[in-house]
Amino acid sequence: MNRKVLIVYKSRTGFTRKYAELAGKETGSRVVDYRKATPKLMSEYDTVVFGGRAHAGRIDGYQKAKEMFQKSGAKEFAVFVTGATPNTEKQVIQGFWKQNLTGGDLQWVPHFYMQSGLCYEKMSFADRIMMKGLRVMLKKKKDKSDEEKMMEKMIAGSYDIFSKEYAGPLISFLKG
């Protein structure tokens, strides 16, 4: 398929940027930081892909990116999200999509999840405090579910599980 693709990313700790750059390199798409994106820039492309992190149950920057896309006149919009939840947690990820892609977006917006990791060193102070509170709460809890045990282990420290494999579905879609 010969379509012009723009990948716009909003990255706090670097994971989303790495996935955006990988998808851009693999598909010949242009990649730009969210802060440089405008409806005018998007209007030069057939497909606009927005990448953001999963943050406190939301897609960071999604609503603003969607509004820019709607003003742009570009034909197709897709989204990818990076997060610490393992790709194997399909039910958790589906719940996340249902919570975030509302008003028909779940049906018409192609969406992709990519497991990435945590980077406490690049998190904002507020995010570090929030994560510390969650760690303390989980540590004190007596009868933890398997999910809570997994979460406690996952948020114990920084880690990077970036993988080209996780970007495969997005790359296939863009080549498609």
mmCIF file with all atom_site columns, C-alpha atoms in Angstrom, residues 10 16 20-21 42 49-50 83 89 121 128 141 154 166-167 175-176:
data_model
loop_
_atom_site.group_PDB
_atom_site.id
_atom_site.type_symbol
_atom_site.label_atom_id
_atom_site.label_alt_id
_atom_site.label_comp_id
_atom_site.label_asym_id
_atom_site.label_entity_id
_atom_site.label_seq_id
_atom_site.pdbx_PDB_ins_code
_atom_site.Cartn_x
_atom_site.Cartn_y
_atom_site.Cartn_z
_atom_site.occupancy
_atom_site.B_iso_or_equiv
_atom_site.pdbx_formal_charge
_atom_site.auth_seq_id
_atom_site.auth_comp_id
_atom_site.auth_asym_id
_atom_site.auth_atom_id
_atom_site.pdbx_PDB_model_num
ATOM 1  C CA . LYS A 1 10  ? 4.259  11.555 23.359 1.00 0.00 ? 10  LYS A CA 1
ATOM 2  C CA . THR A 1 16  ? 7.030  5.329  23.387 1.00 0.00 ? 16  THR A CA 1
ATOM 3  C CA . ALA A 1 20  ? 7.612  5.193  17.315 1.00 0.00 ? 20  ALA A CA 1
ATOM 4  C CA . GLU A 1 21  ? 11.119 5.398  15.857 1.00 0.00 ? 21  GLU A CA 1
ATOM 5  C CA . MET A 1 42  ? -1.227 15.957 9.899  1.00 0.00 ? 42  MET A CA 1
ATOM 6  C CA . VAL A 1 49  ? -0.662 7.189  14.187 1.00 0.00 ? 49  VAL A CA 1
ATOM 7  C CA . PHE A 1 50  ? -0.518 8.482  17.738 1.00 0.00 ? 50  PHE A CA 1
ATOM 8  C CA . GLY A 1 83  ? 2.990  0.316  29.332 1.00 0.00 ? 83  GLY A CA 1
ATOM 9  C CA . GLU A 1 89  ? -2.590 -9.871 30.270 1.00 0.00 ? 89  GLU A CA 1
ATOM 10 C CA . GLU A 1 121 ? 14.845 7.817  36.814 1.00 0.00 ? 121 GLU A CA 1
ATOM 11 C CA . ARG A 1 128 ? 7.422  8.514  41.442 1.00 0.00 ? 128 ARG A CA 1
ATOM 12 C CA . LYS A 1 141 ? -1.579 -6.024 51.893 1.00 0.00 ? 141 LYS A CA 1
ATOM 13 C CA . MET A 1 154 ? 6.733  -5.429 38.325 1.00 0.00 ? 154 MET A CA 1
ATOM 14 C CA . TYR A 1 166 ? 5.782  -6.117 20.470 1.00 0.00 ? 166 TYR A CA 1
ATOM 15 C CA . ALA A 1 167 ? 5.733  -3.551 17.638 1.00 0.00 ? 167 ALA A CA 1
ATOM 16 C CA . LYS A 1 175 ? 2.821  -1.989 5.774  1.00 0.00 ? 175 LYS A CA 1
ATOM 17 C CA . GLY A 1 176 ? -0.625 -3.396 5.055  1.00 0.00 ? 176 GLY A CA 1
#
